[in-house]
Every structure is written in C-alpha cells, then in structure tokens.
Tab-separated table of C-alpha atoms in Angstrom:
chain	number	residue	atom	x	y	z
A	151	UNK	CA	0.000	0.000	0.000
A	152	UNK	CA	3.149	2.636	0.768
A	153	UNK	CA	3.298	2.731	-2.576
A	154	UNK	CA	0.250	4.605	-3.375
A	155	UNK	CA	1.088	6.871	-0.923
A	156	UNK	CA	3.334	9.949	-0.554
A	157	UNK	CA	6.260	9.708	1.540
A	158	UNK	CA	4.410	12.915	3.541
A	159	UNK	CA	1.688	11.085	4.006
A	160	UNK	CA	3.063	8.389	5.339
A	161	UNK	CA	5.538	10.321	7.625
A	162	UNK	CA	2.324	12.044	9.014
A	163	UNK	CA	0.572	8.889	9.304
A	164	UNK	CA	3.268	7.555	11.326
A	165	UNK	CA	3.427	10.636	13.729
A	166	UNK	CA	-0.125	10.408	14.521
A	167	UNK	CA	-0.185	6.692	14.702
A	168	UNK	CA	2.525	7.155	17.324
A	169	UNK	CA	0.260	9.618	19.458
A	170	UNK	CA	-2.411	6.473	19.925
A	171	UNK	CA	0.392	3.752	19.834
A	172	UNK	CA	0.724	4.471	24.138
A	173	UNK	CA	2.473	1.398	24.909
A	174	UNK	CA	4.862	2.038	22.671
A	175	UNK	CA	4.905	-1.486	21.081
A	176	UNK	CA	3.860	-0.560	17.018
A	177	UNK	CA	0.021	-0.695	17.345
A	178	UNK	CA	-3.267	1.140	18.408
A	179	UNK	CA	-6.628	-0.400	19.691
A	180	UNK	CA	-9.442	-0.937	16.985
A	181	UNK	CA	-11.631	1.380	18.998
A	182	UNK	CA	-9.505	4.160	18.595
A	183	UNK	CA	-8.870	3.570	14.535
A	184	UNK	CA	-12.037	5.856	14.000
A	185	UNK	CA	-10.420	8.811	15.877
A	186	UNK	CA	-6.709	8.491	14.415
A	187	UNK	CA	-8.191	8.528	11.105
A	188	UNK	CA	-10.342	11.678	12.134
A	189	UNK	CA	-7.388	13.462	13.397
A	190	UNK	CA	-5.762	12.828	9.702
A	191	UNK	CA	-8.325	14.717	8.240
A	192	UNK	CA	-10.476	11.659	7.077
A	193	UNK	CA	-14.082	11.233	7.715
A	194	UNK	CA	-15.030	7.631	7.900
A	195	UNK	CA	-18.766	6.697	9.480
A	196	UNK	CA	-18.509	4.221	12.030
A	197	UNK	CA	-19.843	1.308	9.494
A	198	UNK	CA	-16.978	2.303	7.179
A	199	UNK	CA	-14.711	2.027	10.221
A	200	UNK	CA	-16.645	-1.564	10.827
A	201	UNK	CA	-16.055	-2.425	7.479
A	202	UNK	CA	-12.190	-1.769	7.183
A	203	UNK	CA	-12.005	-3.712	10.361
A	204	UNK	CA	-13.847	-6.607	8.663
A	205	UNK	CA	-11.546	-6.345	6.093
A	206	UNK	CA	-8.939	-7.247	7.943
A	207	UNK	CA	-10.094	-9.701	10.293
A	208	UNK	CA	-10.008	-7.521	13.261
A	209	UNK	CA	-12.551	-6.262	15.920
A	210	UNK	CA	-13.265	-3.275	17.909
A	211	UNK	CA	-11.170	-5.056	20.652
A	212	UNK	CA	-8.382	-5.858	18.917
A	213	UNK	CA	-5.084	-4.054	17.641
A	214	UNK	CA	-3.367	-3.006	14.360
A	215	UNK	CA	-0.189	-2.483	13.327
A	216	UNK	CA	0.949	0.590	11.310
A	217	UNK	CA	0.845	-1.286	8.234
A	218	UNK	CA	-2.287	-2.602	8.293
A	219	UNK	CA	-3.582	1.137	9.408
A	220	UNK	CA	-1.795	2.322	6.087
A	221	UNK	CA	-3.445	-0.014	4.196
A	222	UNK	CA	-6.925	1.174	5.421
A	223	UNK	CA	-5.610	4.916	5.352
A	224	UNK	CA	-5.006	4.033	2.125
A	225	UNK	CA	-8.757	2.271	0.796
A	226	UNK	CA	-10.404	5.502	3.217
A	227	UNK	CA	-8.693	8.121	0.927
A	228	UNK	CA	-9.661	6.118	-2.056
A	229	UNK	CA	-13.189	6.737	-1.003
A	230	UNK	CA	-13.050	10.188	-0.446
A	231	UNK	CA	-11.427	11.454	-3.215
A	232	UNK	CA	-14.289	13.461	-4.896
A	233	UNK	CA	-12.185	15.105	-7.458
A	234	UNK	CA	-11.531	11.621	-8.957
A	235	UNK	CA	-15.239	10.651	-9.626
A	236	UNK	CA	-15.803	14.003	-10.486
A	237	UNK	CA	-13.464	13.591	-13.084
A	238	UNK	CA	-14.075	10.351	-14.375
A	239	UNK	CA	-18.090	11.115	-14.582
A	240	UNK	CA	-16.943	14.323	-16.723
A	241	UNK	CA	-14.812	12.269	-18.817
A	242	UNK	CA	-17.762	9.982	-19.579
A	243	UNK	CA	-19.683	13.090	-21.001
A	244	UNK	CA	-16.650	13.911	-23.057
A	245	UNK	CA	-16.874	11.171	-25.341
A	246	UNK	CA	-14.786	12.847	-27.819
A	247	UNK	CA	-12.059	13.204	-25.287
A	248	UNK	CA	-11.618	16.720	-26.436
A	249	UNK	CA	-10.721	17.572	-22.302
A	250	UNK	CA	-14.172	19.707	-22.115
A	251	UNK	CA	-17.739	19.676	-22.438
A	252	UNK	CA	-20.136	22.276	-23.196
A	253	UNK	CA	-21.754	24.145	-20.060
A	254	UNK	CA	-24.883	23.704	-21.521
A	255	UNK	CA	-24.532	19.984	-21.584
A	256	UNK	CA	-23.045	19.880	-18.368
A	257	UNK	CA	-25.695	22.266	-16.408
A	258	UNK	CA	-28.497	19.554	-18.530
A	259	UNK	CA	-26.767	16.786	-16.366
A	260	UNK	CA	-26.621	18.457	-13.395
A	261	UNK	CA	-29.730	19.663	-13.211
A	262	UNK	CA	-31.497	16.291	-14.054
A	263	UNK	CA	-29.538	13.936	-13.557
A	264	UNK	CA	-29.309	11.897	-9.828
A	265	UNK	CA	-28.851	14.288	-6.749
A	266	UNK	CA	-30.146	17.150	-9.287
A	267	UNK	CA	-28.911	20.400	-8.608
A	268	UNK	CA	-30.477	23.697	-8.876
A	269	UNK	CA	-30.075	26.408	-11.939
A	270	UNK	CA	-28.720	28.608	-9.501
A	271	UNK	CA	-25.929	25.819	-7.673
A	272	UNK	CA	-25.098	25.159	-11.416
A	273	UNK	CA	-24.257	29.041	-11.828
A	274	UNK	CA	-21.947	28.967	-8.722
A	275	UNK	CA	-20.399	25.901	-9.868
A	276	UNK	CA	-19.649	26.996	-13.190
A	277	UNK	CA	-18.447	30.690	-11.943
A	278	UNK	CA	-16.193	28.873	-10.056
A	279	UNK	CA	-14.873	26.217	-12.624
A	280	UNK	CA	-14.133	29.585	-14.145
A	281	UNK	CA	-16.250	28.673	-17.819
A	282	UNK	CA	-14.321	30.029	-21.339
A	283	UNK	CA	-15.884	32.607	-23.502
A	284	UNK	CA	-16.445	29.757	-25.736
A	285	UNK	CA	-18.881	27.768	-23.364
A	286	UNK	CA	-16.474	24.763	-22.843
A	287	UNK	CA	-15.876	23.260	-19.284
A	288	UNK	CA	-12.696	21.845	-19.284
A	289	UNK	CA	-12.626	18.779	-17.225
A	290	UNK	CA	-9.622	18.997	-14.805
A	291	UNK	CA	-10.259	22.233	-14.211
A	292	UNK	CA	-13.912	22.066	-13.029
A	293	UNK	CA	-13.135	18.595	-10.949
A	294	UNK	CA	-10.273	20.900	-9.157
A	295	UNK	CA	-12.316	24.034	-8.958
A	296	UNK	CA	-15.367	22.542	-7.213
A	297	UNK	CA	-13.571	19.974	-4.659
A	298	UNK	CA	-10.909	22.665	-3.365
A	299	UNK	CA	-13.299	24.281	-0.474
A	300	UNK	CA	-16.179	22.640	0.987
A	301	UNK	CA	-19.494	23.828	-0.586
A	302	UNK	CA	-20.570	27.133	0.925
A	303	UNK	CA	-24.292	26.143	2.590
C-alpha cells in the first residue's frame, strides 16, 4: 500500500499513529482507529470504520499495526477522493475526449440527472470552474475548482 502513498503522508501517518500507539509497542486499539483517522483529516462513518475492520479480520477489541492502518488509510482516501469521480463522470460526457464539455450539456446533467442540482448551484459551480468565452468546461479544471473548499451552505 506505501506505494500509493506519498512519503508525507506516510511520515504524518506515522506521527499520529505514534500519538495512539501508548504502549509504545507498534500498534493502536481498533476502537480508537475511527479517531486516528479523524485526526488525519479523514471522515469515515462508524460502518466504514466496521467495514475496514472486517476487512482485515479484526474487531473493535483488537489491535493493528501501522501497516495494516496504512493499508486502510489508504482504501479511506480512495473513497473520499471526490475530485476523482468528479473527473471520471466528466470524462464519460466527453466522449470525444476533447478535455471539455459544453456548459450547456453539463448544467443539462446536473440539473437532471441523480442528486439534481439547482439552476442557480449550477451558476456557482460553473463561476467557479471559471467557464471560457467559448462555453467549454474543461474537465480537470472544473473537478479541481469545485472539490478545493467545501461547498458554501
């Protein structure tokens, strides 16, 4: 799994692994994997939590070692990373692979297509994605523009 991670990750990883690791002996308790990975900046539900521990055969009374904690540090991030699927379902629209799709194709999607947004949360989105005088939303751009800050509520 250290692989798919940065060595900064991984060096803060370690450093708050080592905060919960209190008997100084390479692990933390399965009841306080949900709060490490909090403090890391990830927010895993406590059946997501359940199901990492499933994953790898361990309960909420047992322990895990730091590689085992990368590894589901590692599958957590892979859930939360947003600007991925963003990207991907973009690149499905762009079946050209041109690297853009019309705003007007992309607000039609948004606005009825699963959780359907608003005409107005498709403005903001697009104002932010920062749309070309030539109506194209380029696909990086917009995945980056709208995962950077937390939508404003």
């Amino acid at each position: 799994m250290a692989k798919f991670l940065t060595q900064d990750q991984i060096n803060e990883f370690k450093e708050c692994f080592s905060l919960y690791d209190r008997q100084r002996k390479g692990k933390i308790e399965a009841r306080e994997l949900i709060t490490v990975m909090r403090c890391l900046g990830s927010n895993p539900t406590p059946s997501e939590v359940q199901r990492h521990l499933l994953n790898h055969t361990t309960d909420w009374s047992g322990e895990l070692d730091f590689s085992t904690f990368l590894s589901i540090m590692h599958r957590q991030l892979q859930q939360e990373a947003p600007q991925d699927e963003i990207l991907e379902a973009m690149r499905m629209a762009d079946k050209e692979q041109k690297g853009f799709i019309l705003a007007s194709e992309l607000r039609a999607k948004l606005t009825g297509l699963g959780e359907k947004l608003t005409h107005r949360e498709v403005d903001e989105l697009l104002k932010e994605a920062g749309v070309g005088t030539d109506g194209r939303v380029h696909c990086e751009q917009f995945a980056k523009a709208v995962t950077r800050f937390p939508a404003k509520r």
